Short mmCIF file of C-alpha atoms and ligand atoms in Angstrom, two decimals:
data_model
loop_
_atom_site.label_atom_id
_atom_site.label_comp_id
_atom_site.label_asym_id
_atom_site.label_seq_id
_atom_site.Cartn_x
_atom_site.Cartn_y
_atom_site.Cartn_z
CA MET A 1 -158.69 -116.99 -40.70
CA GLY A 2 -156.77 -120.16 -39.83
CA GLN A 3 -157.83 -123.54 -41.18
CA THR A 4 -160.23 -125.65 -39.14
CA VAL A 5 -158.70 -128.89 -37.96
CA ILE A 6 -161.15 -131.77 -38.32
CA PRO A 7 -160.46 -134.51 -35.83
CA LEU A 8 -160.90 -138.07 -37.05
CA ALA A 9 -163.90 -139.91 -35.69
CA ASP A 10 -162.97 -142.52 -33.10
CA GLN A 11 -159.43 -141.26 -32.69
CA ARG A 12 -160.22 -137.86 -31.29
CA TYR A 13 -159.40 -138.59 -27.66
CA LEU A 14 -156.94 -140.94 -26.08
CA ALA A 15 -158.29 -144.00 -24.35
CA SER A 16 -156.76 -147.08 -22.89
CA VAL A 17 -158.29 -150.53 -22.74
CA PRO A 18 -159.07 -151.16 -19.07
CA HIS A 19 -157.04 -153.58 -17.05
CA ILE A 20 -158.94 -156.55 -15.66
CA PRO A 21 -157.51 -157.46 -12.26
CA ILE A 22 -156.55 -161.14 -11.91
CA LYS A 23 -158.34 -161.28 -8.60
CA LEU A 24 -161.82 -160.04 -9.51
CA ILE A 25 -163.21 -157.30 -7.24
CA ALA A 26 -166.81 -158.08 -6.32
CA PRO A 27 -169.15 -155.05 -6.11
CA THR A 28 -169.90 -153.94 -2.55
CA GLY A 29 -171.48 -150.56 -3.31
CA LEU A 30 -168.64 -149.03 -1.31
CA LEU A 31 -166.01 -148.21 -3.92
CA SER A 32 -163.75 -145.35 -3.09
CA ASP A 33 -161.02 -143.55 -5.05
CA THR A 34 -157.54 -142.44 -3.92
CA LEU A 35 -159.10 -139.34 -2.27
CA ALA A 36 -161.74 -141.43 -0.47
CA ARG A 37 -164.50 -140.26 -2.80
CA PRO A 38 -167.34 -142.72 -3.41
CA LEU A 39 -168.88 -143.44 -6.84
CA ARG A 40 -172.49 -142.22 -6.78
CA ASP A 41 -173.30 -140.38 -9.97
CA LEU A 42 -173.04 -141.58 -13.58
CA ARG A 43 -173.56 -139.22 -16.51
CA ILE A 44 -174.18 -140.88 -19.81
CA SER A 45 -173.80 -139.07 -23.11
CA VAL A 46 -176.19 -140.63 -25.61
CA THR A 47 -175.23 -138.60 -28.67
CA ASP A 48 -172.46 -136.20 -29.65
CA ARG A 49 -174.83 -134.33 -31.98
CA CYS A 50 -176.81 -131.20 -31.22
CA ASN A 51 -179.13 -128.82 -33.06
CA PHE A 52 -177.68 -125.81 -31.15
CA ARG A 53 -174.26 -124.30 -31.56
CA CYS A 54 -173.74 -122.59 -28.18
CA SER A 55 -170.42 -120.81 -28.57
CA TYR A 56 -169.14 -122.04 -25.19
CA CYS A 57 -169.76 -125.69 -26.14
CA MET A 58 -169.94 -126.32 -29.91
CA PRO A 59 -168.74 -123.18 -31.71
CA LYS A 60 -169.98 -123.08 -35.30
CA GLU A 61 -166.53 -122.47 -36.74
CA VAL A 62 -165.40 -125.90 -35.49
CA PHE A 63 -168.65 -127.87 -35.50
CA ASP A 64 -169.64 -127.00 -39.06
CA LYS A 65 -170.88 -129.17 -41.91
CA ASN A 66 -167.43 -130.69 -42.36
CA TYR A 67 -167.19 -131.91 -38.80
CA SER A 68 -167.39 -135.69 -38.53
CA PHE A 69 -169.64 -136.75 -35.72
CA LEU A 70 -169.45 -140.31 -34.50
CA PRO A 71 -170.87 -142.91 -36.89
CA GLN A 72 -173.90 -144.87 -35.67
CA THR A 73 -171.86 -148.06 -35.20
CA SER A 74 -169.59 -146.29 -32.71
CA LEU A 75 -172.41 -145.39 -30.35
CA LEU A 76 -173.17 -147.66 -27.45
CA SER A 77 -176.46 -149.47 -28.05
CA PHE A 78 -179.24 -149.19 -25.45
CA GLU A 79 -178.39 -152.73 -24.33
CA GLU A 80 -174.72 -151.82 -23.89
CA ILE A 81 -175.60 -148.67 -21.97
CA THR A 82 -177.99 -150.54 -19.69
CA ARG A 83 -175.52 -153.34 -19.05
CA THR A 84 -172.83 -150.81 -18.12
CA ALA A 85 -175.24 -148.82 -15.95
CA ARG A 86 -176.25 -151.99 -14.09
CA LEU A 87 -172.60 -152.67 -13.24
CA PHE A 88 -172.13 -149.10 -12.02
CA VAL A 89 -175.24 -149.30 -9.87
CA ALA A 90 -173.90 -152.42 -8.17
CA HIS A 91 -170.79 -150.36 -7.36
CA GLY A 92 -172.82 -147.65 -5.62
CA VAL A 93 -174.20 -145.35 -8.33
CA GLN A 94 -177.55 -143.95 -7.23
CA LYS A 95 -178.08 -141.25 -9.79
CA ILE A 96 -177.97 -141.41 -13.59
CA ARG A 97 -178.14 -138.34 -15.79
CA LEU A 98 -178.59 -138.65 -19.56
CA THR A 99 -176.88 -135.93 -21.50
CA GLY A 100 -175.02 -135.24 -24.74
CA GLY A 101 -174.93 -133.43 -27.23
CA GLU A 102 -178.67 -133.09 -27.18
CA PRO A 103 -180.02 -136.30 -25.60
CA LEU A 104 -183.54 -135.85 -26.97
CA LEU A 105 -182.10 -136.14 -30.49
CA ARG A 106 -181.12 -139.77 -29.86
CA LYS A 107 -183.80 -141.88 -31.57
CA HIS A 108 -186.14 -143.74 -29.22
CA ILE A 109 -184.51 -142.27 -26.12
CA GLU A 110 -187.66 -143.17 -24.16
CA VAL A 111 -186.87 -146.87 -24.75
CA LEU A 112 -183.49 -146.39 -23.03
CA ILE A 113 -185.18 -144.51 -20.20
CA GLY A 114 -187.57 -147.41 -19.75
CA MET A 115 -184.65 -149.84 -19.54
CA LEU A 116 -182.71 -147.70 -17.05
CA SER A 117 -185.72 -147.00 -14.87
CA ALA A 118 -186.06 -150.74 -14.23
CA LEU A 119 -182.63 -150.83 -12.51
CA ARG A 120 -182.52 -151.00 -8.73
CA THR A 121 -179.78 -150.21 -6.21
CA PRO A 122 -178.44 -153.11 -4.09
CA GLU A 123 -180.93 -151.93 -1.43
CA GLY A 124 -183.76 -152.27 -3.93
CA ALA A 125 -184.37 -148.55 -4.40
CA PRO A 126 -185.08 -147.01 -7.82
CA LEU A 127 -182.44 -144.74 -9.30
CA ASP A 128 -182.60 -140.99 -9.39
CA LEU A 129 -183.00 -140.85 -13.19
CA THR A 130 -182.75 -137.49 -14.85
CA LEU A 131 -181.81 -135.78 -18.14
CA THR A 132 -180.31 -132.46 -19.23
CA THR A 133 -181.73 -130.90 -22.38
CA ASN A 134 -181.81 -127.70 -24.41
CA ALA A 135 -185.61 -128.28 -24.49
CA SER A 136 -185.88 -127.71 -28.25
CA VAL A 137 -188.14 -130.77 -28.62
CA LEU A 138 -189.21 -131.12 -24.99
CA ALA A 139 -192.78 -129.91 -25.46
CA LYS A 140 -193.33 -132.81 -27.89
CA LYS A 141 -191.53 -135.44 -25.82
CA ALA A 142 -192.30 -134.61 -22.18
CA GLN A 143 -195.21 -137.04 -21.79
CA ALA A 144 -193.33 -139.96 -23.41
CA LEU A 145 -190.31 -139.32 -21.18
CA LYS A 146 -192.45 -139.28 -18.07
CA ASP A 147 -194.33 -142.42 -19.12
CA ALA A 148 -191.01 -144.21 -19.70
CA GLY A 149 -189.93 -143.55 -16.11
CA LEU A 150 -187.87 -140.35 -16.22
CA GLN A 151 -188.16 -138.63 -12.85
CA ARG A 152 -186.79 -135.15 -13.32
CA ILE A 153 -185.41 -132.87 -15.96
CA THR A 154 -182.86 -130.06 -16.17
CA VAL A 155 -183.25 -127.48 -18.91
CA SER A 156 -180.47 -125.21 -20.17
CA LEU A 157 -181.57 -121.66 -20.88
CA ASP A 158 -179.11 -118.78 -21.08
CA ALA A 159 -181.40 -115.77 -21.56
CA LEU A 160 -185.01 -114.63 -21.62
CA ASP A 161 -184.28 -111.92 -24.12
CA ASP A 162 -184.96 -113.52 -27.49
CA THR A 163 -182.16 -111.71 -29.34
CA ILE A 164 -179.54 -112.67 -26.76
CA PHE A 165 -180.78 -116.26 -26.61
CA ARG A 166 -180.80 -116.73 -30.38
CA ARG A 167 -177.28 -115.33 -30.54
CA MET A 168 -176.09 -117.67 -27.79
CA ASN A 169 -177.58 -120.85 -29.23
CA ASP A 170 -176.39 -119.72 -32.67
CA ALA A 171 -179.19 -121.73 -34.27
CA ASP A 172 -181.76 -118.92 -34.24
CA PHE A 173 -183.87 -120.89 -31.78
CA PRO A 174 -186.52 -118.82 -29.96
CA VAL A 175 -186.90 -118.56 -26.16
CA ALA A 176 -190.67 -119.08 -26.40
CA ASP A 177 -190.24 -122.71 -27.49
CA VAL A 178 -187.91 -123.50 -24.58
CA LEU A 179 -190.43 -121.98 -22.17
CA LYS A 180 -193.16 -124.15 -23.75
CA GLY A 181 -190.94 -127.19 -23.15
CA ILE A 182 -190.48 -126.26 -19.49
CA GLU A 183 -194.21 -125.78 -19.09
CA ALA A 184 -194.96 -129.15 -20.69
CA ALA A 185 -192.41 -130.92 -18.47
CA ASP A 186 -193.90 -129.30 -15.39
CA LYS A 187 -197.41 -130.31 -16.42
CA VAL A 188 -196.54 -134.00 -16.83
CA GLY A 189 -194.71 -134.07 -13.47
CA LEU A 190 -191.03 -134.04 -14.48
CA GLY A 191 -190.26 -131.78 -11.54
CA PRO A 192 -188.75 -130.24 -9.60
CA ILE A 193 -187.37 -128.75 -12.81
CA LYS A 194 -183.98 -127.12 -12.75
CA VAL A 195 -183.00 -124.47 -15.26
CA ASN A 196 -179.28 -123.95 -15.83
CA MET A 197 -177.94 -120.66 -17.14
CA VAL A 198 -174.29 -120.41 -18.15
CA VAL A 199 -173.22 -116.83 -17.46
CA LYS A 200 -170.72 -115.23 -19.83
CA ARG A 201 -169.66 -111.74 -18.80
CA GLY A 202 -170.49 -109.24 -21.51
CA THR A 203 -172.72 -111.72 -23.35
CA ASN A 204 -175.66 -112.55 -21.08
CA ASP A 205 -174.89 -111.20 -17.60
CA SER A 206 -177.59 -108.58 -18.23
CA GLU A 207 -180.04 -111.49 -18.08
CA ILE A 208 -179.23 -112.59 -14.51
CA VAL A 209 -181.90 -110.48 -12.82
CA PRO A 210 -184.58 -110.94 -15.52
CA MET A 211 -184.10 -114.73 -15.31
CA ALA A 212 -184.30 -114.62 -11.50
CA ARG A 213 -187.45 -112.49 -11.70
CA HIS A 214 -189.07 -114.82 -14.23
CA PHE A 215 -188.59 -118.04 -12.25
CA LYS A 216 -188.97 -116.57 -8.74
CA GLY A 217 -192.08 -117.92 -7.11
CA SER A 218 -192.45 -120.77 -9.62
CA SER A 219 -191.70 -124.45 -9.08
CA VAL A 220 -188.52 -124.11 -11.17
CA VAL A 221 -185.12 -123.85 -9.47
CA LEU A 222 -182.81 -121.56 -11.42
CA ARG A 223 -179.06 -122.17 -11.26
CA PHE A 224 -176.25 -120.02 -12.57
CA ILE A 225 -173.18 -121.81 -13.91
CA GLU A 226 -169.76 -120.26 -14.24
CA TYR A 227 -168.47 -120.42 -17.80
CA MET A 228 -165.87 -123.19 -17.76
CA ASP A 229 -162.68 -123.90 -19.66
CA VAL A 230 -163.85 -127.31 -20.83
CA GLY A 231 -162.58 -128.76 -24.10
CA ALA A 232 -160.24 -126.95 -26.45
CA THR A 233 -162.52 -125.15 -28.88
CA ASN A 234 -164.46 -122.46 -27.03
CA GLY A 235 -161.65 -119.91 -26.74
CA TRP A 236 -162.26 -119.60 -22.99
CA ARG A 237 -160.88 -116.52 -21.24
CA MET A 238 -161.00 -115.84 -17.52
CA ASN A 239 -162.28 -112.31 -18.05
CA GLU A 240 -165.49 -113.75 -19.52
CA VAL A 241 -166.18 -115.69 -16.32
CA MET A 242 -168.68 -114.03 -14.03
CA PRO A 243 -167.88 -115.29 -10.52
CA SER A 244 -170.91 -116.71 -8.71
CA ALA A 245 -170.34 -114.29 -5.83
CA GLN A 246 -171.10 -111.42 -8.23
CA VAL A 247 -174.18 -113.20 -9.57
CA ILE A 248 -175.51 -113.51 -6.02
CA GLU A 249 -174.67 -109.85 -5.32
CA ARG A 250 -176.65 -108.72 -8.35
CA ILE A 251 -179.73 -110.72 -7.41
CA ASN A 252 -179.44 -109.81 -3.75
CA GLU A 253 -179.60 -106.09 -4.63
CA VAL A 254 -183.06 -106.62 -6.11
CA PHE A 255 -184.35 -109.73 -4.31
CA PRO A 256 -182.66 -110.24 -0.90
CA LEU A 257 -181.16 -113.71 -0.46
CA ALA A 258 -179.96 -115.94 2.41
CA ALA A 259 -177.62 -118.94 2.09
CA ILE A 260 -178.96 -122.45 2.73
CA GLY A 261 -177.13 -125.73 3.24
CA ALA A 262 -176.52 -128.46 0.65
CA ASN A 263 -179.09 -131.23 0.06
CA SER A 264 -176.52 -133.97 -0.29
CA LEU A 265 -172.80 -134.60 -0.24
CA GLY A 266 -171.31 -134.03 -3.67
CA GLU A 267 -174.00 -131.53 -4.63
CA THR A 268 -172.45 -129.10 -7.08
CA ALA A 269 -174.70 -126.09 -6.44
CA GLN A 270 -174.55 -123.68 -3.53
CA ARG A 271 -178.10 -122.82 -2.64
CA TRP A 272 -179.68 -119.47 -1.70
CA ARG A 273 -183.28 -118.77 -0.74
CA TYR A 274 -185.27 -115.64 -1.35
CA ARG A 275 -185.86 -113.97 2.01
CA ASP A 276 -189.48 -113.33 1.07
CA GLY A 277 -190.06 -117.11 0.91
CA SER A 278 -190.59 -117.31 -2.84
CA GLY A 279 -188.19 -120.15 -3.61
CA GLU A 280 -184.47 -120.54 -4.19
CA VAL A 281 -181.62 -120.15 -6.68
CA GLY A 282 -178.34 -122.01 -6.95
CA VAL A 283 -174.87 -121.17 -8.19
CA ILE A 284 -172.35 -123.63 -9.59
CA SER A 285 -168.92 -122.15 -9.09
CA SER A 286 -166.78 -124.63 -10.99
CA VAL A 287 -164.12 -122.01 -11.71
CA THR A 288 -163.93 -119.81 -8.62
CA GLN A 289 -164.68 -122.42 -5.96
CA ALA A 290 -163.56 -125.89 -6.88
CA PHE A 291 -165.64 -128.73 -5.48
CA CYS A 292 -163.39 -131.66 -6.41
CA ARG A 293 -163.18 -132.82 -2.80
CA ASP A 294 -166.67 -134.30 -2.98
CA CYS A 295 -166.74 -135.17 -6.68
CA ASN A 296 -168.45 -138.54 -6.96
CA ARG A 297 -169.21 -138.38 -10.69
CA ALA A 298 -168.13 -140.62 -13.55
CA ARG A 299 -168.92 -139.92 -17.18
CA LEU A 300 -169.59 -142.39 -19.97
CA SER A 301 -169.05 -140.97 -23.45
CA THR A 302 -171.27 -141.62 -26.44
CA GLU A 303 -168.91 -144.32 -27.65
CA GLY A 304 -168.42 -145.99 -24.30
CA LYS A 305 -165.31 -144.37 -22.93
CA LEU A 306 -165.26 -143.78 -19.23
CA PHE A 307 -163.96 -140.38 -18.07
CA LEU A 308 -163.26 -139.61 -14.44
CA CYS A 309 -163.23 -135.84 -14.74
CA LEU A 310 -164.84 -133.23 -16.98
CA PHE A 311 -161.36 -131.96 -17.80
CA ALA A 312 -159.77 -135.30 -18.56
CA SER A 313 -157.89 -135.88 -21.77
CA GLN A 314 -157.88 -139.67 -21.53
CA GLY A 315 -160.69 -142.15 -21.17
CA HIS A 316 -161.00 -145.84 -20.42
CA ASP A 317 -162.42 -147.78 -23.33
CA LEU A 318 -165.24 -149.79 -21.76
CA ARG A 319 -166.73 -150.46 -25.18
CA ALA A 320 -163.72 -152.60 -26.01
CA LEU A 321 -164.72 -154.83 -23.10
CA LEU A 322 -168.45 -154.69 -23.80
CA ARG A 323 -167.85 -155.82 -27.39
CA GLY A 324 -165.25 -158.39 -26.40
CA GLU A 325 -165.73 -161.76 -24.78
CA PHE A 326 -165.81 -160.45 -21.24
CA SER A 327 -168.18 -161.39 -18.46
CA ASP A 328 -170.07 -158.94 -16.28
CA GLU A 329 -167.78 -159.91 -13.40
CA GLN A 330 -164.69 -159.02 -15.42
CA ILE A 331 -166.04 -155.67 -16.62
CA SER A 332 -167.27 -154.86 -13.14
CA ALA A 333 -163.80 -155.57 -11.73
CA ALA A 334 -162.24 -153.36 -14.40
CA ILE A 335 -164.57 -150.49 -13.41
CA ALA A 336 -163.66 -150.98 -9.74
CA HIS A 337 -159.97 -150.95 -10.57
CA ILE A 338 -160.32 -147.71 -12.55
CA TRP A 339 -162.24 -145.94 -9.78
CA GLN A 340 -159.89 -147.12 -7.05
CA HIS A 341 -156.99 -145.49 -8.92
CA ARG A 342 -158.79 -142.20 -9.60
CA ASP A 343 -156.99 -139.06 -8.41
CA ASP A 344 -158.55 -136.36 -10.67
CA ARG A 345 -159.12 -132.91 -9.19
CA TYR A 346 -158.59 -130.53 -12.08
CA SER A 347 -160.54 -127.52 -10.76
CA GLU A 348 -158.70 -127.64 -7.49
CA LEU A 349 -155.36 -127.71 -9.27
CA ARG A 350 -156.46 -124.88 -11.56
CA SER A 351 -157.45 -122.73 -8.55
CA SER A 352 -154.11 -123.29 -6.89
CA GLY A 353 -152.33 -122.42 -10.12
CA GLN A 354 -150.90 -125.89 -10.55
CA ALA A 355 -150.23 -127.87 -13.70
CA ASP A 356 -152.57 -128.30 -16.63
CA ALA A 357 -154.39 -131.50 -15.74
CA GLY A 358 -154.41 -132.60 -19.36
CA GLY A 359 -150.62 -132.67 -19.48
CA GLY A 360 -150.86 -130.73 -22.73
CA GLU A 361 -153.02 -133.38 -24.40
CA ARG A 362 -156.28 -132.53 -26.15
CA ARG A 363 -159.02 -132.25 -23.55
CA VAL A 364 -162.34 -133.91 -24.10
CA GLU A 365 -165.20 -131.71 -25.41
CA MET A 366 -168.37 -131.11 -23.42
CA HIS A 367 -170.79 -132.23 -26.15
CA TYR A 368 -168.97 -135.58 -26.27
CA ILE A 369 -169.04 -136.46 -22.58
CA GLY A 370 -171.92 -134.25 -21.52
CA GLY A 371 -172.12 -131.73 -18.71
N1 SAM B 401 -177.59 -130.23 -24.85
C1 SAM B 401 -178.00 -130.38 -23.50
C2 SAM B 401 -178.09 -129.04 -22.81
O1 SAM B 401 -177.54 -128.07 -23.33
O2 SAM B 401 -178.72 -129.01 -21.76
C3 SAM B 401 -177.13 -131.32 -22.68
C4 SAM B 401 -175.66 -131.30 -22.90
S1 SAM B 401 -174.83 -129.79 -22.43
C5 SAM B 401 -173.15 -130.17 -22.86
C6 SAM B 401 -174.91 -129.89 -20.67
C7 SAM B 401 -174.70 -128.61 -19.91
O3 SAM B 401 -173.36 -128.18 -20.08
C8 SAM B 401 -175.57 -127.45 -20.34
O4 SAM B 401 -176.28 -126.94 -19.23
C9 SAM B 401 -174.57 -126.43 -20.85
O5 SAM B 401 -175.02 -125.14 -20.63
C10 SAM B 401 -173.35 -126.78 -20.06
N2 SAM B 401 -172.11 -126.30 -20.67
C11 SAM B 401 -171.61 -126.57 -21.90
N3 SAM B 401 -170.43 -125.94 -22.10
C12 SAM B 401 -170.17 -125.26 -20.96
C13 SAM B 401 -169.09 -124.40 -20.55
N4 SAM B 401 -168.06 -124.12 -21.33
N5 SAM B 401 -169.16 -123.88 -19.29
C14 SAM B 401 -170.21 -124.15 -18.48
N6 SAM B 401 -171.23 -124.95 -18.81
C15 SAM B 401 -171.22 -125.48 -20.04
FE1 SF4 B 402 -175.87 -128.31 -27.62
FE2 SF4 B 402 -176.11 -128.35 -25.01
FE3 SF4 B 402 -173.74 -127.88 -26.12
FE4 SF4 B 402 -175.62 -126.02 -26.35
S1 SF4 B 402 -174.67 -126.75 -24.45
S2 SF4 B 402 -174.31 -126.79 -28.02
S3 SF4 B 402 -177.44 -127.25 -26.45
S4 SF4 B 402 -174.87 -129.75 -26.26
FE1 SF4 B 403 -164.95 -133.48 -10.50
FE2 SF4 B 403 -163.04 -132.97 -12.26
FE3 SF4 B 403 -164.96 -131.17 -11.85
FE4 SF4 B 403 -163.09 -131.62 -9.98
S1 SF4 B 403 -162.77 -130.77 -12.00
S2 SF4 B 403 -165.32 -131.42 -9.64
S3 SF4 B 403 -162.77 -133.82 -10.24
S4 SF4 B 403 -165.23 -133.23 -12.71
#
């Protein structure tokens, strides 16, 4: 066994201090990047910690007791997150997703939700405010989240079979408790609930049909995600990716499906409905069918670094501005400048066999910027 390399907190990923343009760019809600993509979706990681050790995200061998997670002082405060979110909303963001690590492990997360739910778009509309969770404490927290103003929730669940699920979360966490969390969220009105299943060939592909059967006819929309080569620790191999086309084939053999159109531009899932009218499933084909063309997502890390792509190796250190003597106008102009120069399209380049987008640098980990 080789030695585990422990990255130093705060220096783990490269980040540059954003440039503030001399001529400040006022927000118009119409920002667009070099590929004419608007800025609509902001994902905020509220903690880099998690109580699961899913092998495709935080393998135990790396994220063990010696791993140094970010110290409390490094995390953006709720005020800093809300200030940043407000600036993004003025630039056109309509949807905010809280993620992590496990977002429900961040203390008083409902207070942050309350603060974010008060934000309004330039047209005066509320935001589409949602959260992705492993549901380990969802049953306990669902009501408080709803009361604070959370609209919807996405739950990650990779198997119904308890043995397979416990092996995948590597924390011996039972399926039954996740299902209780989903039920509680549904009861308090955090729907329509989405359930995401990452499919790893040879690990949980036997669970595709059982998962489809379980959620078919319920109010839950099940989505299958291709196992991605994010970060640098999960030992990703192409032969463990189960292409979405094969997932659809497997379900279609048992429950006939028909394709349906996308709900909105930039939607990551391709949608299929059951021909018998009992709901729909989605597939997210990040590996086999790149969707960079419409990618309108920005990601804010736990410590306030802005990433423009899930596969980026460099961020933009917004926290340096937030904790400096900079006005909202200056930070807002810096955000505009960053987005206007964005040209990321890693999945597309990967599909066409072109260069490693990270230029050989260490790519950011999923638990740090969120999914
Ligand atoms: N802990 C929460 C959870 O699991 O829902 C939120 C954070 S997690 C990083 C967000 C999503 O990323 C989850 O749905 C997870 O399954 C997905 N994810 C993590 N690593 C992945 C990988 N290598 N490929 C595909 N999806 C991945
Ligand atoms: Fe934790 Fe979510 Fe990553 Fe699993 S996917 S280790 S639950 S952050
Ligand atoms: Fe967006 Fe990057 Fe994913 Fe392409 S690879 S869809 S640019 S996050």
